[in-house]
Every structure is written in C-alpha cells, then in structure tokens.
Amino acid sequence: MPDLTTQLIHHPYQPPADFAAPQPGVFKASTVIFPSVAAMRERDWKDKSAFTYGLHGTPTTYQLEERLCSLEGGTYCVLVPSGLTAIANVALALLKTGDSMLVPDNVYGPNKSFADGQLARWGISTQVYDAMDPADLAAKITDTTRLVWVEAAGSVTLEFPDLPALVRICHDRGVVCALDNTWGAGLAFNPFDLLPGTSPALGVDISAHALTKYPSGGGDVLMGSVITRDPALHRKIQRTHMHLGLAVGANDAELVLRSLSSMALRYHAHDAATRTLARWCTQQPAFAQVLHPALPDSPGHAHWLTLCRTDAAAGLFSVVLDAQYTVAQVDAFCDALQLFKIGYSWGGPMSLVVPYELASMRKKWPTGIAQGTLVRFAVGLESVTDLQADLAQALQHMVASC
Ligand SMILES: *Cc1c(COP(=O)(O)O)cnc(C)c1O
C-alpha cells in the first residue's frame, strides 16, 4: 500500500462515465497524461481527435471552439487571450519582412497601433484605405499586399461598408481578407457566406472575434477567436498560435460557454434598446448627427440593409455634438450621465460611454460625418426608459451650463 501522500496523488477512484448536465465540464490541464511512451510519440498536437498538452486544448476549449465555428459558419477555430491577440495572431501568421497590410481608416484602433508599433519593426508596412470606397482599396493593393482587414460596422463612426465588394476585390487580387467580426458577432450576417444563395459562397477568409464583447456578455472575460474555413490558412494560424503559446484559461472558457447560450437573446435586446435611443437622439438639437447603421441617414445604411438580418445591428451608436459645444462641455455631458458609465469595451449588461476626438484617430475626416466631438454609447441591458431619461438629464445639464 503506497504512502498516504502518494495515494492522494495517484488515487484509484474513477467517477462513473455517464454524467450529463446542461453545461460542459471545466477541464484544467497543463499536463495531459498519455497511456504509453508510444502513444506520446505518435500523438500530433494539431490532431484534435486527441489531447497533447493544455496549451493545445482541453475538452472545455475544444467545445467552445466548435460552438464558435457553428456561430460564425466556419470550420476551424483557435482561442486566444483577447480580441487584440486574435488580430495579432492573424498578422503574425501571414506576414513577413517586405510584406504589407491594408486596414480601413475606421479599423479598431489598436489594430493600427499594433501595425505601427510592432509589425513596422519587422519590416512589414501598413497602409490605410477608405472602407466606404472600394475603388480606394483596389487602388492600394500592390504586389506586396498579403493581408486586408475589413470591419463592419467600422469602429466608433459605425459606417457600414459594401462588404461583398471589398471581399471580391481581395479575392480577385489573390489577397487574404480578414474580418474583425466583433460587431456582427456571427448573428448579423454569416462572414463566410455573405450573400446566401450564391455559389460558390462569397466570404472572408478569416474571421477574428473579440469574445470579450457579446460572447462573454459580462464585461468580465477577455478572450478572442480566429475562425477559418480553409485548412491551409488554419494551419498557419494554428502554428503561430502554438509558437506564441496563446492559451486561454479554462474558467474563462467556461464563462464564455455559459454565456453563449443566451447570446442571441442578449444581442437582440441590446439592438432593440439601441435603436430606440438612437432614434430619440435624432430629435435632440444638441446632436448634429446620430451614427447607427439602421438609421437611414447613417453612412452605409443601404449596405447594412442588404447584408444584415433586419433585427441585427448590435448595441452601439455614436452622436456628433453640434460644433458649438466645446470638448469640456461634451466631457461634462458624459460626466453627468448616471447609468451610462465611463469605460471602454462593450457587450456587457452595463451601458457605457466614451467621448472621442476623431481628428487624432484618423488619416482624414471620414466622408459623411459631421464636424464635432463624437460620443460613442454602448447600450447595456438596463430599462430603455431609464437610459433615455439619463441621456435627457445629462443633455439638459450640458445645455444649461452653456
Ligand atoms: C474590443 C474589440 C477588440 C479587442 O478585444 P479585446 O478583447 O478588448 O482585446 C477588437 N476588435 C473590436 C472591433 C473590438 O471592439
């Protein structure tokens, strides 16, 4: 009989195998145990019919990967520790010295920062194109372009591009097209089949998703995914993922698995409340413009109508303050909000607000966007009546202080 300390580590008890519950189990592992040296030697870390090491996946992360593939209509998935890591993983897998990348001017800001701060050091250059002008993308693709990012809707200004046109240009020129699919989240449109019914399917090559937003839904988990249909592309992404050791925590994977079941309901609730508030904002004279893809006057509204399910426009909208209001007054408006908290990110139950100075973020002032300070709202799951009253009192506060 082994010593008690040994027994507690090598205990013979095995629970019965027929346990079933609504939620998958949380498997935690760095070490995975092999039945023999031969089995260890034979096992290929890339082969997902088995397990090799915690870094390459556990039953918990495999399940999350499969469910995310179903959500986005893809075949292969890797999980990474944040949305930004998903963006970095794609670029590092596909680009080498001498290559170049194109991003839209309204791309998620840290994507540009990563390109300028990291990729540039490796001799990879990045150019900016106007997402609302497919001809501009076509003109900027060169012999060295290896990766084009697309985003729908665009960050902060929420212009909705002609996504099928942008994707076609990339495919015609033989350039990989990667979508930041955080806004659509797999619910607004299928990134791998943008125009259902067309054969062969027209879709992006890669979908990167900040699971931090709607899939987490709690404002508490940071995670990202990179999804593809093409096995060769997946292999490249998977190899970089392995070399960088980009594992996610089992408890975080569990939280996303738990939230995923209610994601569609939450997304539509965020959407409905956001439209109500955005429409109300169009009637307020202090706002020169309201940006939300489902509003007829918002840039790219017609593209949104063509591409998206009509009940899918996410939970974000922005307003451009009338030019008479100073930055300090706009800050005071944000500070006066009670339910909308000041903070980055979105997709959780709590409504959030961030003011933006667009001029410092963009190469040029975007077409169709009024001049003025911009405020971006992320609408949570509070009562829409309460949120509207909060906006009204903060507006009154700002106007009265002028
Ligand atoms: C939040 C966000 C990301 C990054 O996600 P993190 O998990 O915060 O790193 C990437 N793209 C878009 C569009 C986002 O909104």
Short mmCIF file of N, CA, C and O in Angstrom, two decimals, residues 72-73 150-152 160-171 177-181 183-184 186 188-207 229 303-309:
data_model
loop_
_atom_site.label_atom_id
_atom_site.label_comp_id
_atom_site.label_asym_id
_atom_site.label_seq_id
_atom_site.Cartn_x
_atom_site.Cartn_y
_atom_site.Cartn_z
N GLU A 72 -20.30 31.24 -36.29
CA GLU A 72 -19.79 32.08 -37.36
C GLU A 72 -19.79 31.40 -38.74
O GLU A 72 -19.40 32.01 -39.73
N GLY A 73 -20.18 30.13 -38.77
CA GLY A 73 -20.23 29.44 -40.05
C GLY A 73 -18.88 29.02 -40.58
O GLY A 73 -18.68 28.84 -41.78
N VAL A 150 -11.01 43.97 -42.97
CA VAL A 150 -12.29 44.65 -43.17
C VAL A 150 -13.03 44.63 -41.84
O VAL A 150 -12.78 43.76 -40.99
N GLU A 151 -13.90 45.61 -41.67
CA GLU A 151 -14.66 45.69 -40.41
C GLU A 151 -16.04 46.25 -40.74
O GLU A 151 -16.16 47.24 -41.45
N ALA A 152 -17.10 45.62 -40.22
CA ALA A 152 -18.47 46.08 -40.50
C ALA A 152 -19.30 45.89 -39.23
O ALA A 152 -19.44 44.76 -38.79
N PHE A 160 -21.17 51.57 -42.47
CA PHE A 160 -21.30 50.18 -42.91
C PHE A 160 -20.80 50.06 -44.34
O PHE A 160 -21.39 50.62 -45.26
N PRO A 161 -19.70 49.33 -44.58
CA PRO A 161 -19.13 49.26 -45.92
C PRO A 161 -19.88 48.27 -46.82
O PRO A 161 -20.69 47.48 -46.34
N ASP A 162 -19.56 48.31 -48.10
CA ASP A 162 -20.06 47.31 -49.05
C ASP A 162 -19.14 46.09 -48.93
O ASP A 162 -18.20 45.93 -49.71
N LEU A 163 -19.41 45.28 -47.91
CA LEU A 163 -18.51 44.17 -47.58
C LEU A 163 -18.29 43.20 -48.74
O LEU A 163 -17.15 42.85 -49.05
N PRO A 164 -19.38 42.77 -49.44
CA PRO A 164 -19.15 41.86 -50.58
C PRO A 164 -18.21 42.46 -51.63
O PRO A 164 -17.36 41.75 -52.17
N ALA A 165 -18.32 43.77 -51.87
CA ALA A 165 -17.45 44.41 -52.87
C ALA A 165 -15.99 44.38 -52.41
O ALA A 165 -15.08 44.07 -53.19
N LEU A 166 -15.76 44.66 -51.13
CA LEU A 166 -14.38 44.66 -50.60
C LEU A 166 -13.78 43.25 -50.67
O LEU A 166 -12.62 43.06 -51.04
N VAL A 167 -14.60 42.25 -50.31
CA VAL A 167 -14.13 40.86 -50.32
C VAL A 167 -13.80 40.41 -51.75
O VAL A 167 -12.77 39.77 -51.99
N ARG A 168 -14.66 40.78 -52.70
CA ARG A 168 -14.42 40.41 -54.11
C ARG A 168 -13.11 40.98 -54.62
O ARG A 168 -12.35 40.31 -55.32
N ILE A 169 -12.82 42.23 -54.24
CA ILE A 169 -11.56 42.86 -54.68
C ILE A 169 -10.37 42.06 -54.13
O ILE A 169 -9.43 41.76 -54.86
N CYS A 170 -10.43 41.69 -52.87
CA CYS A 170 -9.33 40.90 -52.27
C CYS A 170 -9.16 39.58 -53.02
O CYS A 170 -8.05 39.18 -53.34
N HIS A 171 -10.28 38.90 -53.28
CA HIS A 171 -10.20 37.59 -53.94
C HIS A 171 -9.68 37.72 -55.37
O HIS A 171 -8.86 36.91 -55.80
N CYS A 177 -8.33 38.07 -47.01
CA CYS A 177 -9.22 39.08 -46.44
C CYS A 177 -9.65 38.62 -45.04
O CYS A 177 -10.27 37.57 -44.89
N ALA A 178 -9.30 39.41 -44.03
CA ALA A 178 -9.66 39.07 -42.65
C ALA A 178 -10.66 40.10 -42.13
O ALA A 178 -10.48 41.30 -42.29
N LEU A 179 -11.71 39.59 -41.51
CA LEU A 179 -12.76 40.44 -40.96
C LEU A 179 -12.62 40.51 -39.44
O LEU A 179 -12.42 39.48 -38.79
N ASP A 180 -12.73 41.70 -38.87
CA ASP A 180 -12.94 41.83 -37.43
C ASP A 180 -14.45 41.75 -37.24
O ASP A 180 -15.18 42.68 -37.54
N ASN A 181 -14.91 40.59 -36.76
CA ASN A 181 -16.35 40.29 -36.73
C ASN A 181 -17.00 40.56 -35.38
O ASN A 181 -18.05 39.99 -35.07
N TRP A 183 -18.51 43.20 -34.09
CA TRP A 183 -19.81 43.88 -34.15
C TRP A 183 -20.91 42.92 -34.60
O TRP A 183 -21.96 42.80 -33.97
N GLY A 184 -20.69 42.20 -35.69
CA GLY A 184 -21.70 41.27 -36.22
C GLY A 184 -21.84 40.03 -35.37
O GLY A 184 -22.92 39.44 -35.29
N GLY A 186 -21.37 37.03 -35.57
CA GLY A 186 -21.92 35.79 -36.10
C GLY A 186 -23.44 35.81 -36.16
O GLY A 186 -24.05 34.88 -36.68
N ALA A 188 -25.33 38.92 -37.06
CA ALA A 188 -25.85 39.90 -38.02
C ALA A 188 -25.76 39.38 -39.45
O ALA A 188 -26.62 39.67 -40.28
N PHE A 189 -24.70 38.64 -39.75
CA PHE A 189 -24.50 38.06 -41.09
C PHE A 189 -23.50 36.92 -40.95
O PHE A 189 -22.80 36.82 -39.95
N ASN A 190 -23.48 36.04 -41.97
CA ASN A 190 -22.51 34.93 -41.96
C ASN A 190 -21.25 35.40 -42.70
O ASN A 190 -21.28 35.61 -43.91
N PRO A 191 -20.12 35.55 -41.99
CA PRO A 191 -18.93 36.11 -42.63
C PRO A 191 -18.37 35.24 -43.76
O PRO A 191 -17.69 35.76 -44.65
N PHE A 192 -18.68 33.94 -43.73
CA PHE A 192 -18.14 33.04 -44.75
C PHE A 192 -19.14 32.81 -45.89
O PHE A 192 -18.87 32.06 -46.82
N ASP A 193 -20.31 33.43 -45.76
CA ASP A 193 -21.33 33.28 -46.80
C ASP A 193 -22.17 34.56 -46.77
O ASP A 193 -23.29 34.59 -46.26
N LEU A 194 -21.59 35.62 -47.33
CA LEU A 194 -22.18 36.96 -47.18
C LEU A 194 -23.48 37.10 -47.95
O LEU A 194 -24.37 37.85 -47.54
N LEU A 195 -23.58 36.40 -49.09
CA LEU A 195 -24.78 36.52 -49.92
C LEU A 195 -25.37 35.14 -50.10
O LEU A 195 -25.15 34.49 -51.13
N PRO A 196 -26.08 34.64 -49.08
CA PRO A 196 -26.58 33.26 -49.14
C PRO A 196 -27.31 33.00 -50.46
O PRO A 196 -28.07 33.84 -50.92
N GLY A 197 -27.02 31.84 -51.04
CA GLY A 197 -27.65 31.51 -52.32
C GLY A 197 -26.66 31.62 -53.47
O GLY A 197 -26.87 31.02 -54.51
N THR A 198 -25.56 32.39 -53.28
CA THR A 198 -24.57 32.47 -54.35
C THR A 198 -23.64 31.26 -54.24
O THR A 198 -23.31 30.81 -53.15
N SER A 199 -23.25 30.75 -55.39
CA SER A 199 -22.36 29.58 -55.39
C SER A 199 -21.22 29.82 -56.40
O SER A 199 -21.49 30.18 -57.54
N PRO A 200 -19.94 29.70 -55.99
CA PRO A 200 -19.51 29.35 -54.64
C PRO A 200 -19.77 30.49 -53.66
O PRO A 200 -19.94 31.63 -54.09
N ALA A 201 -19.80 30.15 -52.36
CA ALA A 201 -20.09 31.15 -51.34
C ALA A 201 -19.07 32.28 -51.39
O ALA A 201 -17.88 32.03 -51.58
N LEU A 202 -19.56 33.51 -51.24
CA LEU A 202 -18.67 34.66 -51.15
C LEU A 202 -18.48 34.98 -49.67
O LEU A 202 -19.44 35.31 -48.98
N GLY A 203 -17.22 34.88 -49.22
CA GLY A 203 -17.00 35.16 -47.81
C GLY A 203 -15.57 35.57 -47.53
O GLY A 203 -14.70 35.45 -48.40
N VAL A 204 -15.35 36.06 -46.32
CA VAL A 204 -13.99 36.42 -45.92
C VAL A 204 -13.19 35.14 -45.73
O VAL A 204 -13.75 34.05 -45.63
N ASP A 205 -11.88 35.27 -45.67
CA ASP A 205 -11.03 34.10 -45.45
C ASP A 205 -10.86 33.80 -43.96
O ASP A 205 -10.69 32.66 -43.56
N ILE A 206 -10.88 34.87 -43.18
CA ILE A 206 -10.63 34.75 -41.74
C ILE A 206 -11.61 35.65 -41.00
O ILE A 206 -11.85 36.78 -41.41
N SER A 207 -12.16 35.13 -39.89
CA SER A 207 -12.98 35.98 -39.03
C SER A 207 -12.33 36.02 -37.65
O SER A 207 -12.16 34.99 -37.00
N ARG A 229 -12.28 28.74 -42.81
CA ARG A 229 -12.81 27.53 -43.46
C ARG A 229 -11.68 26.78 -44.17
O ARG A 229 -11.79 25.59 -44.40
N HIS A 303 -25.97 49.49 -47.40
CA HIS A 303 -25.16 48.26 -47.34
C HIS A 303 -25.58 47.40 -46.15
O HIS A 303 -25.61 46.17 -46.23
N TRP A 304 -25.88 48.07 -45.03
CA TRP A 304 -26.35 47.33 -43.86
C TRP A 304 -27.66 46.60 -44.21
O TRP A 304 -27.81 45.42 -43.88
N LEU A 305 -28.57 47.31 -44.87
CA LEU A 305 -29.87 46.72 -45.25
C LEU A 305 -29.69 45.49 -46.11
O LEU A 305 -30.39 44.49 -45.96
N THR A 306 -28.73 45.54 -47.04
CA THR A 306 -28.52 44.43 -47.96
C THR A 306 -27.89 43.23 -47.26
O THR A 306 -28.25 42.09 -47.52
N LEU A 307 -26.94 43.50 -46.37
CA LEU A 307 -26.15 42.41 -45.81
C LEU A 307 -26.75 41.77 -44.57
O LEU A 307 -26.65 40.56 -44.38
N CYS A 308 -27.34 42.59 -43.69
CA CYS A 308 -27.66 42.10 -42.34
C CYS A 308 -29.10 41.67 -42.20
O CYS A 308 -29.99 42.19 -42.87
N ARG A 309 -29.30 40.71 -41.28
CA ARG A 309 -30.66 40.40 -40.87
C ARG A 309 -31.24 41.69 -40.29
O ARG A 309 -30.54 42.43 -39.60
#
